[in-house]
Amino acid sequence: MNPLTRGKKVRLRESLKPAAMAISHQFSFSLPSLSYHKVNHRNSSARFSCFSTRQKSLEATETKSRTEYKPGILDNVFLTLFRKKMVQEIGWDSEKPGYDGLIDVAHRIMIGRSNAEATESAVRILRALFPPLLLELYKMLIAPIAGGKVAAIMVARVTAVSCQWLMGPCTVNTVNLPNGSSLSSGVFVEKCKYLEESKCVGVCINTCKLPTQTFFKEYMGVPLVMEPNFSDYSCQFNFGVLPSPQEDDSALKEPCLELCPSATRRREVTGGMNVLKCPKA
């Protein structure tokens, strides 16, 4: 090769070295950069996944805390007192402890008594929970105020606070009055523990709904309509509202609950036919 030509090529290679090194240097930094973004993307997804799981967990906890009620010391006192009055009324007690025993006693009220007699027994039990003078004073002094609105609002709040041990979580809400106005004298029970555990429409009607309506109207001067929902076990208390005649009350015509043991046996005997009305209601 011509020495002159060889010299030109050497000089050309030398002149291209800085550019090649610059390109190589830039490329070597671009790969870690791409890798860095990929890693960050994975971490971001992981953080999002963890956040979503944590958020769902918090929401589940909040929902659970809204729907569960844990009885306290005072609630246990109420349960013991209520059960004691029930036992005194019917002369029988269950061997089961706590709430299960109370439900046994509630079923016992229905045995050997007509529906009307069971209702009367339950009214006497409710009356026995209060000093007689207190009921008389409330009916005479509080019930007439503002056309009964003050008394209705008061008993709604006392019921919501003091009866969750028996019924489960409940809240005060607004009810519509017959005159078209509204009043915060309602209590909504999310899922009545008494109905769910008793598994009986008749026990609900004759040892809770009808006696409670009678007790508040006759002995406290506060009319009340209770509306149990036998599909989801919720119940709406409407204080300050007069109940309809019993022949017009749809709750008294309800069929047995699906979980009612007696209804299950009757369906087996009748070849699976549905029971049209609870025989105890």
PDB file of C-alpha atoms in Angstrom:
ATOM      1  CA  MET A   1       0.000   0.000   0.000  1.00  0.00           C
ATOM      2  CA  ASN A   2       1.154   3.499  -0.718  1.00  0.00           C
ATOM      3  CA  PRO A   3       2.686   5.020   2.431  1.00  0.00           C
ATOM      4  CA  LEU A   4       0.729   8.154   1.823  1.00  0.00           C
ATOM      5  CA  THR A   5      -2.579   6.262   1.648  1.00  0.00           C
ATOM      6  CA  ARG A   6      -1.764   4.226   4.768  1.00  0.00           C
ATOM      7  CA  GLY A   7      -1.042   7.400   6.681  1.00  0.00           C
ATOM      8  CA  LYS A   8      -4.402   8.921   5.663  1.00  0.00           C
ATOM      9  CA  LYS A   9      -6.279   5.812   6.930  1.00  0.00           C
ATOM     10  CA  VAL A  10      -4.466   5.868  10.262  1.00  0.00           C
ATOM     11  CA  ARG A  11      -5.281   9.541  10.709  1.00  0.00           C
ATOM     12  CA  LEU A  12      -8.946   8.837   9.783  1.00  0.00           C
ATOM     13  CA  ARG A  13      -9.221   6.067  12.420  1.00  0.00           C
ATOM     14  CA  GLU A  14      -7.650   8.302  15.014  1.00  0.00           C
ATOM     15  CA  SER A  15     -10.072  11.087  14.230  1.00  0.00           C
ATOM     16  CA  LEU A  16     -13.086   8.726  14.550  1.00  0.00           C
ATOM     17  CA  LYS A  17     -12.069   7.314  17.977  1.00  0.00           C
ATOM     18  CA  PRO A  18     -13.509  10.187  20.094  1.00  0.00           C
ATOM     19  CA  ALA A  19     -16.875   9.923  18.300  1.00  0.00           C
ATOM     20  CA  ALA A  20     -17.021   6.130  18.725  1.00  0.00           C
ATOM     21  CA  MET A  21     -16.114   6.407  22.392  1.00  0.00           C
ATOM     22  CA  ALA A  22     -18.837   9.021  22.909  1.00  0.00           C
ATOM     23  CA  ILE A  23     -21.442   6.799  21.231  1.00  0.00           C
ATOM     24  CA  SER A  24     -20.329   3.788  23.289  1.00  0.00           C
ATOM     25  CA  HIS A  25     -20.408   5.818  26.482  1.00  0.00           C
ATOM     26  CA  GLN A  26     -23.912   7.112  25.755  1.00  0.00           C
ATOM     27  CA  PHE A  27     -25.208   3.593  24.903  1.00  0.00           C
ATOM     28  CA  SER A  28     -23.714   2.105  28.053  1.00  0.00           C
ATOM     29  CA  PHE A  29     -25.689   4.579  30.178  1.00  0.00           C
ATOM     30  CA  SER A  30     -28.901   4.105  28.246  1.00  0.00           C
ATOM     31  CA  LEU A  31     -29.261   0.415  29.223  1.00  0.00           C
ATOM     32  CA  PRO A  32     -29.224   1.000  32.991  1.00  0.00           C
ATOM     33  CA  SER A  33     -31.649   3.832  32.423  1.00  0.00           C
ATOM     34  CA  LEU A  34     -34.098   1.485  30.676  1.00  0.00           C
ATOM     35  CA  SER A  35     -33.609  -1.123  33.383  1.00  0.00           C
ATOM     36  CA  TYR A  36     -34.226   1.484  36.069  1.00  0.00           C
ATOM     37  CA  HIS A  37     -37.564   2.430  34.550  1.00  0.00           C
ATOM     38  CA  LYS A  38     -38.591  -1.225  34.351  1.00  0.00           C
ATOM     39  CA  VAL A  39     -37.742  -1.793  37.994  1.00  0.00           C
ATOM     40  CA  ASN A  40     -39.633   1.311  39.001  1.00  0.00           C
ATOM     41  CA  HIS A  41     -42.620   0.112  36.998  1.00  0.00           C
ATOM     42  CA  ARG A  42     -42.605  -3.195  38.849  1.00  0.00           C
ATOM     43  CA  ASN A  43     -42.278  -1.475  42.204  1.00  0.00           C
ATOM     44  CA  SER A  44     -45.077   0.907  41.308  1.00  0.00           C
ATOM     45  CA  SER A  45     -47.332  -2.025  40.454  1.00  0.00           C
ATOM     46  CA  ALA A  46     -46.395  -3.755  43.659  1.00  0.00           C
ATOM     47  CA  ARG A  47     -47.114  -0.633  45.668  1.00  0.00           C
ATOM     48  CA  PHE A  48     -50.455  -0.214  43.898  1.00  0.00           C
ATOM     49  CA  SER A  49     -51.329  -3.856  44.541  1.00  0.00           C
ATOM     50  CA  CYS A  50     -50.427  -3.601  48.221  1.00  0.00           C
ATOM     51  CA  PHE A  51     -52.345  -0.331  48.560  1.00  0.00           C
ATOM     52  CA  SER A  52     -55.422  -1.830  46.912  1.00  0.00           C
ATOM     53  CA  THR A  53     -55.328  -4.888  49.170  1.00  0.00           C
ATOM     54  CA  ARG A  54     -54.818  -2.728  52.234  1.00  0.00           C
ATOM     55  CA  GLN A  55     -57.684  -0.442  51.185  1.00  0.00           C
ATOM     56  CA  LYS A  56     -60.032  -3.411  50.682  1.00  0.00           C
ATOM     57  CA  SER A  57     -59.008  -4.759  54.071  1.00  0.00           C
ATOM     58  CA  LEU A  58     -59.783  -1.428  55.733  1.00  0.00           C
ATOM     59  CA  GLU A  59     -63.155  -1.218  53.987  1.00  0.00           C
ATOM     60  CA  ALA A  60     -64.005  -4.763  55.099  1.00  0.00           C
ATOM     61  CA  THR A  61     -63.033  -3.909  58.674  1.00  0.00           C
ATOM     62  CA  GLU A  62     -65.155  -0.754  58.634  1.00  0.00           C
ATOM     63  CA  THR A  63     -68.139  -2.668  57.225  1.00  0.00           C
ATOM     64  CA  LYS A  64     -67.706  -5.381  59.833  1.00  0.00           C
ATOM     65  CA  SER A  65     -67.532  -2.827  62.636  1.00  0.00           C
ATOM     66  CA  ARG A  66     -70.754  -1.239  61.382  1.00  0.00           C
ATOM     67  CA  THR A  67     -72.671  -4.502  61.303  1.00  0.00           C
ATOM     68  CA  GLU A  68     -71.413  -6.256  64.425  1.00  0.00           C
ATOM     69  CA  TYR A  69     -72.251  -5.349  67.994  1.00  0.00           C
ATOM     70  CA  LYS A  70     -70.217  -6.640  70.895  1.00  0.00           C
ATOM     71  CA  PRO A  71     -72.198  -6.711  74.163  1.00  0.00           C
ATOM     72  CA  GLY A  72     -70.629  -4.961  77.134  1.00  0.00           C
ATOM     73  CA  ILE A  73     -71.033  -5.408  80.878  1.00  0.00           C
ATOM     74  CA  LEU A  74     -74.229  -3.353  80.990  1.00  0.00           C
ATOM     75  CA  ASP A  75     -75.685  -5.382  78.108  1.00  0.00           C
ATOM     76  CA  ASN A  76     -75.098  -8.603  80.030  1.00  0.00           C
ATOM     77  CA  VAL A  77     -76.952  -7.056  82.971  1.00  0.00           C
ATOM     78  CA  PHE A  78     -79.912  -6.252  80.689  1.00  0.00           C
ATOM     79  CA  LEU A  79     -79.916  -9.789  79.282  1.00  0.00           C
ATOM     80  CA  THR A  80     -79.833 -11.354  82.752  1.00  0.00           C
ATOM     81  CA  LEU A  81     -82.633  -9.106  84.012  1.00  0.00           C
ATOM     82  CA  PHE A  82     -84.818  -9.697  80.949  1.00  0.00           C
ATOM     83  CA  ARG A  83     -84.375 -13.446  81.129  1.00  0.00           C
ATOM     84  CA  LYS A  84     -85.122 -13.435  84.869  1.00  0.00           C
ATOM     85  CA  LYS A  85     -88.457 -11.672  84.239  1.00  0.00           C
ATOM     86  CA  MET A  86     -89.308 -14.134  81.464  1.00  0.00           C
ATOM     87  CA  VAL A  87     -88.581 -17.083  83.752  1.00  0.00           C
ATOM     88  CA  GLN A  88     -90.707 -15.579  86.540  1.00  0.00           C
ATOM     89  CA  GLU A  89     -93.613 -15.170  84.113  1.00  0.00           C
ATOM     90  CA  ILE A  90     -93.670 -18.712  82.728  1.00  0.00           C
ATOM     91  CA  GLY A  91     -92.099 -20.654  85.616  1.00  0.00           C
ATOM     92  CA  TRP A  92     -89.480 -22.382  83.480  1.00  0.00           C
ATOM     93  CA  ASP A  93     -85.842 -21.800  82.563  1.00  0.00           C
ATOM     94  CA  SER A  94     -83.485 -23.279  80.000  1.00  0.00           C
ATOM     95  CA  GLU A  95     -80.291 -25.084  80.871  1.00  0.00           C
ATOM     96  CA  LYS A  96     -78.498 -23.173  78.110  1.00  0.00           C
ATOM     97  CA  PRO A  97     -76.475 -20.123  79.153  1.00  0.00           C
ATOM     98  CA  GLY A  98     -76.711 -16.588  77.825  1.00  0.00           C
ATOM     99  CA  TYR A  99     -78.615 -15.583  74.713  1.00  0.00           C
ATOM    100  CA  ASP A 100     -79.269 -19.170  73.589  1.00  0.00           C
ATOM    101  CA  GLY A 101     -81.073 -19.835  76.849  1.00  0.00           C
ATOM    102  CA  LEU A 102     -83.136 -16.664  76.445  1.00  0.00           C
ATOM    103  CA  ILE A 103     -84.302 -17.852  73.010  1.00  0.00           C
ATOM    104  CA  ASP A 104     -85.309 -21.201  74.523  1.00  0.00           C
ATOM    105  CA  VAL A 105     -87.411 -19.373  77.097  1.00  0.00           C
ATOM    106  CA  ALA A 106     -89.012 -17.250  74.352  1.00  0.00           C
ATOM    107  CA  HIS A 107     -90.080 -20.415  72.537  1.00  0.00           C
ATOM    108  CA  ARG A 108     -91.446 -21.796  75.812  1.00  0.00           C
ATOM    109  CA  ILE A 109     -93.793 -18.808  76.110  1.00  0.00           C
ATOM    110  CA  MET A 110     -95.571 -20.088  72.985  1.00  0.00           C
ATOM    111  CA  ILE A 111     -96.089 -23.613  74.356  1.00  0.00           C
ATOM    112  CA  GLY A 112     -99.496 -24.298  75.890  1.00  0.00           C
ATOM    113  CA  ARG A 113    -100.721 -20.756  75.221  1.00  0.00           C
ATOM    114  CA  SER A 114    -102.794 -19.195  72.495  1.00  0.00           C
ATOM    115  CA  ASN A 115    -101.242 -16.367  70.496  1.00  0.00           C
ATOM    116  CA  ALA A 116    -103.217 -13.830  72.513  1.00  0.00           C
ATOM    117  CA  GLU A 117    -102.106 -15.392  75.806  1.00  0.00           C
ATOM    118  CA  ALA A 118     -98.460 -15.405  74.673  1.00  0.00           C
ATOM    119  CA  THR A 119     -98.763 -11.719  73.770  1.00  0.00           C
ATOM    120  CA  GLU A 120    -100.257 -10.883  77.165  1.00  0.00           C
ATOM    121  CA  SER A 121     -97.424 -12.753  78.901  1.00  0.00           C
ATOM    122  CA  ALA A 122     -94.826 -10.801  76.930  1.00  0.00           C
ATOM    123  CA  VAL A 123     -96.541  -7.502  77.828  1.00  0.00           C
ATOM    124  CA  ARG A 124     -96.355  -8.402  81.523  1.00  0.00           C
ATOM    125  CA  ILE A 125     -92.652  -9.184  81.113  1.00  0.00           C
ATOM    126  CA  LEU A 126     -92.007  -5.752  79.590  1.00  0.00           C
ATOM    127  CA  ARG A 127     -93.973  -4.022  82.354  1.00  0.00           C
ATOM    128  CA  ALA A 128     -91.970  -5.895  85.001  1.00  0.00           C
ATOM    129  CA  LEU A 129     -88.747  -4.361  83.662  1.00  0.00           C
ATOM    130  CA  PHE A 130     -89.801  -0.845  84.759  1.00  0.00           C
ATOM    131  CA  PRO A 131     -90.890   0.676  88.065  1.00  0.00           C
ATOM    132  CA  PRO A 132     -94.678   1.185  87.748  1.00  0.00           C
ATOM    133  CA  LEU A 133     -94.474   4.802  88.876  1.00  0.00           C
ATOM    134  CA  LEU A 134     -91.957   5.609  86.135  1.00  0.00           C
ATOM    135  CA  LEU A 135     -94.308   4.367  83.418  1.00  0.00           C
ATOM    136  CA  GLU A 136     -97.248   6.287  84.863  1.00  0.00           C
ATOM    137  CA  LEU A 137     -95.277   9.545  85.128  1.00  0.00           C
ATOM    138  CA  TYR A 138     -93.933   9.209  81.578  1.00  0.00           C
ATOM    139  CA  LYS A 139     -97.406   8.634  80.162  1.00  0.00           C
ATOM    140  CA  MET A 140     -98.895  11.485  82.195  1.00  0.00           C
ATOM    141  CA  LEU A 141     -96.153  14.122  81.950  1.00  0.00           C
ATOM    142  CA  ILE A 142     -94.001  13.429  78.873  1.00  0.00           C
ATOM    143  CA  ALA A 143     -96.318  11.760  76.365  1.00  0.00           C
ATOM    144  CA  PRO A 144     -98.662  14.767  75.920  1.00  0.00           C
ATOM    145  CA  ILE A 145     -95.868  17.273  75.114  1.00  0.00           C
ATOM    146  CA  ALA A 146     -95.979  18.615  71.541  1.00  0.00           C
ATOM    147  CA  GLY A 147     -98.632  16.152  70.545  1.00  0.00           C
ATOM    148  CA  GLY A 148     -96.520  13.174  71.567  1.00  0.00           C
ATOM    149  CA  LYS A 149     -93.513  14.061  69.413  1.00  0.00           C
ATOM    150  CA  VAL A 150     -91.098  14.590  72.295  1.00  0.00           C
ATOM    151  CA  ALA A 151     -91.971  11.255  73.875  1.00  0.00           C
ATOM    152  CA  ALA A 152     -91.620   9.444  70.526  1.00  0.00           C
ATOM    153  CA  ILE A 153     -88.186  10.955  69.889  1.00  0.00           C
ATOM    154  CA  MET A 154     -87.021  10.092  73.402  1.00  0.00           C
ATOM    155  CA  VAL A 155     -88.070   6.439  73.357  1.00  0.00           C
ATOM    156  CA  ALA A 156     -86.545   5.981  69.885  1.00  0.00           C
ATOM    157  CA  ARG A 157     -83.160   7.078  71.156  1.00  0.00           C
ATOM    158  CA  VAL A 158     -83.368   5.040  74.357  1.00  0.00           C
ATOM    159  CA  THR A 159     -84.389   1.963  72.346  1.00  0.00           C
ATOM    160  CA  ALA A 160     -81.494   2.360  69.893  1.00  0.00           C
ATOM    161  CA  VAL A 161     -78.971   2.708  72.717  1.00  0.00           C
ATOM    162  CA  SER A 162     -80.254   0.141  75.205  1.00  0.00           C
ATOM    163  CA  CYS A 163     -81.639  -2.714  73.086  1.00  0.00           C
ATOM    164  CA  GLN A 164     -78.777  -3.646  70.774  1.00  0.00           C
ATOM    165  CA  TRP A 165     -77.885  -6.593  73.023  1.00  0.00           C
ATOM    166  CA  LEU A 166     -81.283  -8.072  72.129  1.00  0.00           C
ATOM    167  CA  MET A 167     -81.708  -7.052  68.470  1.00  0.00           C
ATOM    168  CA  GLY A 168     -78.242  -6.271  67.142  1.00  0.00           C
ATOM    169  CA  PRO A 169     -76.961  -3.040  65.547  1.00  0.00           C
ATOM    170  CA  CYS A 170     -79.620  -0.360  65.144  1.00  0.00           C
ATOM    171  CA  THR A 171     -79.774   3.345  64.360  1.00  0.00           C
ATOM    172  CA  VAL A 172     -82.235   6.205  64.778  1.00  0.00           C
ATOM    173  CA  ASN A 173     -83.870   7.329  61.543  1.00  0.00           C
ATOM    174  CA  THR A 174     -86.757   9.461  60.281  1.00  0.00           C
ATOM    175  CA  VAL A 175     -90.321   8.217  59.903  1.00  0.00           C
ATOM    176  CA  ASN A 176     -93.270   9.668  58.024  1.00  0.00           C
ATOM    177  CA  LEU A 177     -96.226  10.610  60.199  1.00  0.00           C
ATOM    178  CA  PRO A 178     -99.870  10.252  59.116  1.00  0.00           C
ATOM    179  CA  ASN A 179    -100.260  14.041  58.816  1.00  0.00           C
ATOM    180  CA  GLY A 180     -97.567  14.185  56.123  1.00  0.00           C
ATOM    181  CA  SER A 181     -94.763  15.496  58.346  1.00  0.00           C
ATOM    182  CA  SER A 182     -91.653  13.572  59.363  1.00  0.00           C
ATOM    183  CA  LEU A 183     -90.002  12.968  62.705  1.00  0.00           C
ATOM    184  CA  SER A 184     -86.711  11.453  63.827  1.00  0.00           C
ATOM    185  CA  SER A 185     -88.565   8.900  65.933  1.00  0.00           C
ATOM    186  CA  GLY A 186     -87.677   5.731  64.058  1.00  0.00           C
ATOM    187  CA  VAL A 187     -85.247   2.936  64.860  1.00  0.00           C
ATOM    188  CA  PHE A 188     -83.879   0.713  62.114  1.00  0.00           C
ATOM    189  CA  VAL A 189     -82.546  -2.691  63.129  1.00  0.00           C
ATOM    190  CA  GLU A 190     -80.084  -3.902  60.489  1.00  0.00           C
ATOM    191  CA  LYS A 191     -80.576  -7.614  61.191  1.00  0.00           C
ATOM    192  CA  CYS A 192     -82.663  -8.620  64.169  1.00  0.00           C
ATOM    193  CA  LYS A 193     -80.779 -11.165  66.240  1.00  0.00           C
ATOM    194  CA  TYR A 194     -83.944 -12.162  68.112  1.00  0.00           C
ATOM    195  CA  LEU A 195     -85.751 -13.088  64.873  1.00  0.00           C
ATOM    196  CA  GLU A 196     -82.732 -14.794  63.331  1.00  0.00           C
ATOM    197  CA  GLU A 197     -81.966 -16.881  66.420  1.00  0.00           C
ATOM    198  CA  SER A 198     -85.589 -17.796  67.204  1.00  0.00           C
ATOM    199  CA  LYS A 199     -86.118 -18.896  63.578  1.00  0.00           C
ATOM    200  CA  CYS A 200     -89.850 -18.342  63.992  1.00  0.00           C
ATOM    201  CA  VAL A 201     -92.319 -15.790  62.640  1.00  0.00           C
ATOM    202  CA  GLY A 202     -94.749 -16.633  65.457  1.00  0.00           C
ATOM    203  CA  VAL A 203     -92.183 -15.964  68.188  1.00  0.00           C
ATOM    204  CA  CYS A 204     -91.359 -12.618  66.540  1.00  0.00           C
ATOM    205  CA  ILE A 205     -95.040 -11.631  66.229  1.00  0.00           C
ATOM    206  CA  ASN A 206     -96.370 -12.805  69.595  1.00  0.00           C
ATOM    207  CA  THR A 207     -93.416 -12.269  71.944  1.00  0.00           C
ATOM    208  CA  CYS A 208     -91.957  -9.121  70.356  1.00  0.00           C
ATOM    209  CA  LYS A 209     -93.932  -7.153  67.750  1.00  0.00           C
ATOM    210  CA  LEU A 210     -97.466  -7.184  69.186  1.00  0.00           C
ATOM    211  CA  PRO A 211     -96.476  -7.007  72.881  1.00  0.00           C
ATOM    212  CA  THR A 212     -94.002  -4.183  72.269  1.00  0.00           C
ATOM    213  CA  GLN A 213     -96.577  -2.167  70.317  1.00  0.00           C
ATOM    214  CA  THR A 214     -99.135  -2.727  73.096  1.00  0.00           C
ATOM    215  CA  PHE A 215     -96.674  -1.895  75.874  1.00  0.00           C
ATOM    216  CA  PHE A 216     -95.568   1.451  74.443  1.00  0.00           C
ATOM    217  CA  LYS A 217     -99.111   2.553  73.552  1.00  0.00           C
ATOM    218  CA  GLU A 218    -100.917   1.422  76.702  1.00  0.00           C
ATOM    219  CA  TYR A 219     -98.264   1.988  79.370  1.00  0.00           C
ATOM    220  CA  MET A 220     -96.092   4.818  78.007  1.00  0.00           C
ATOM    221  CA  GLY A 221     -98.588   6.652  75.835  1.00  0.00           C
ATOM    222  CA  VAL A 222     -96.441   6.339  72.689  1.00  0.00           C
ATOM    223  CA  PRO A 223     -98.003   4.630  69.644  1.00  0.00           C
ATOM    224  CA  LEU A 224     -95.693   2.314  67.742  1.00  0.00           C
ATOM    225  CA  VAL A 225     -95.689   0.338  64.510  1.00  0.00           C
ATOM    226  CA  MET A 226     -93.051  -2.364  64.101  1.00  0.00           C
ATOM    227  CA  GLU A 227     -92.333  -3.606  60.585  1.00  0.00           C
ATOM    228  CA  PRO A 228     -90.210  -6.774  60.605  1.00  0.00           C
ATOM    229  CA  ASN A 229     -88.789  -7.856  57.267  1.00  0.00           C
ATOM    230  CA  PHE A 230     -88.821 -11.650  57.184  1.00  0.00           C
ATOM    231  CA  SER A 231     -86.592 -11.788  54.105  1.00  0.00           C
ATOM    232  CA  ASP A 232     -83.495  -9.987  55.415  1.00  0.00           C
ATOM    233  CA  TYR A 233     -84.408  -9.989  59.158  1.00  0.00           C
ATOM    234  CA  SER A 234     -84.302  -6.217  59.421  1.00  0.00           C
ATOM    235  CA  CYS A 235     -86.950  -4.337  61.387  1.00  0.00           C
ATOM    236  CA  GLN A 236     -88.256  -0.772  61.356  1.00  0.00           C
ATOM    237  CA  PHE A 237     -89.664   0.807  64.543  1.00  0.00           C
ATOM    238  CA  ASN A 238     -92.014   3.741  63.864  1.00  0.00           C
ATOM    239  CA  PHE A 239     -92.663   5.556  67.142  1.00  0.00           C
ATOM    240  CA  GLY A 240     -95.493   8.072  67.018  1.00  0.00           C
ATOM    241  CA  VAL A 241     -97.487   6.071  64.448  1.00  0.00           C
ATOM    242  CA  LEU A 242    -100.647   4.140  65.292  1.00  0.00           C
ATOM    243  CA  PRO A 243    -100.679   0.497  64.131  1.00  0.00           C
ATOM    244  CA  SER A 244    -103.287  -0.786  61.689  1.00  0.00           C
ATOM    245  CA  PRO A 245    -105.952  -3.262  62.829  1.00  0.00           C
ATOM    246  CA  GLN A 246    -104.494  -6.748  63.132  1.00  0.00           C
ATOM    247  CA  GLU A 247    -106.619  -8.061  60.258  1.00  0.00           C
ATOM    248  CA  ASP A 248    -104.824  -5.570  57.982  1.00  0.00           C
ATOM    249  CA  ASP A 249    -101.320  -6.281  59.289  1.00  0.00           C
ATOM    250  CA  SER A 250     -99.419  -8.198  56.592  1.00  0.00           C
ATOM    251  CA  ALA A 251     -96.809  -9.389  59.124  1.00  0.00           C
ATOM    252  CA  LEU A 252     -99.433 -11.611  60.747  1.00  0.00           C
ATOM    253  CA  LYS A 253     -99.943 -13.445  57.446  1.00  0.00           C
ATOM    254  CA  GLU A 254     -96.316 -14.299  56.803  1.00  0.00           C
ATOM    255  CA  PRO A 255     -95.272 -17.858  55.903  1.00  0.00           C
ATOM    256  CA  CYS A 256     -92.699 -19.698  57.977  1.00  0.00           C
ATOM    257  CA  LEU A 257     -89.066 -18.762  57.618  1.00  0.00           C
ATOM    258  CA  GLU A 258     -86.940 -20.979  55.414  1.00  0.00           C
ATOM    259  CA  LEU A 259     -84.751 -21.825  58.402  1.00  0.00           C
ATOM    260  CA  CYS A 260     -87.696 -22.743  60.661  1.00  0.00           C
ATOM    261  CA  PRO A 261     -87.177 -26.377  61.826  1.00  0.00           C
ATOM    262  CA  SER A 262     -90.937 -26.947  62.151  1.00  0.00           C
ATOM    263  CA  ALA A 263     -91.565 -25.687  58.622  1.00  0.00           C
ATOM    264  CA  THR A 264     -88.872 -28.008  57.308  1.00  0.00           C
ATOM    265  CA  ARG A 265     -90.554 -30.988  58.959  1.00  0.00           C
ATOM    266  CA  ARG A 266     -93.971 -29.946  57.651  1.00  0.00           C
ATOM    267  CA  ARG A 267     -92.604 -29.623  54.112  1.00  0.00           C
ATOM    268  CA  GLU A 268     -91.200 -33.146  54.399  1.00  0.00           C
ATOM    269  CA  VAL A 269     -94.602 -34.479  55.518  1.00  0.00           C
ATOM    270  CA  THR A 270     -96.528 -32.606  52.824  1.00  0.00           C
ATOM    271  CA  GLY A 271     -94.166 -33.592  50.031  1.00  0.00           C
ATOM    272  CA  GLY A 272     -92.358 -30.269  49.737  1.00  0.00           C
ATOM    273  CA  MET A 273     -95.439 -28.044  49.657  1.00  0.00           C
ATOM    274  CA  ASN A 274     -94.831 -24.516  50.884  1.00  0.00           C
ATOM    275  CA  VAL A 275     -96.492 -23.514  54.162  1.00  0.00           C
ATOM    276  CA  LEU A 276     -98.729 -20.549  53.402  1.00  0.00           C
ATOM    277  CA  LYS A 277     -98.802 -19.085  56.931  1.00  0.00           C
ATOM    278  CA  CYS A 278     -96.829 -19.638  60.104  1.00  0.00           C
ATOM    279  CA  PRO A 279     -99.158 -21.662  62.388  1.00  0.00           C
ATOM    280  CA  LYS A 280     -97.784 -19.795  65.413  1.00  0.00           C
ATOM    281  CA  ALA A 281     -98.430 -16.303  64.011  1.00  0.00           C
TER     282      ALA A 281
END
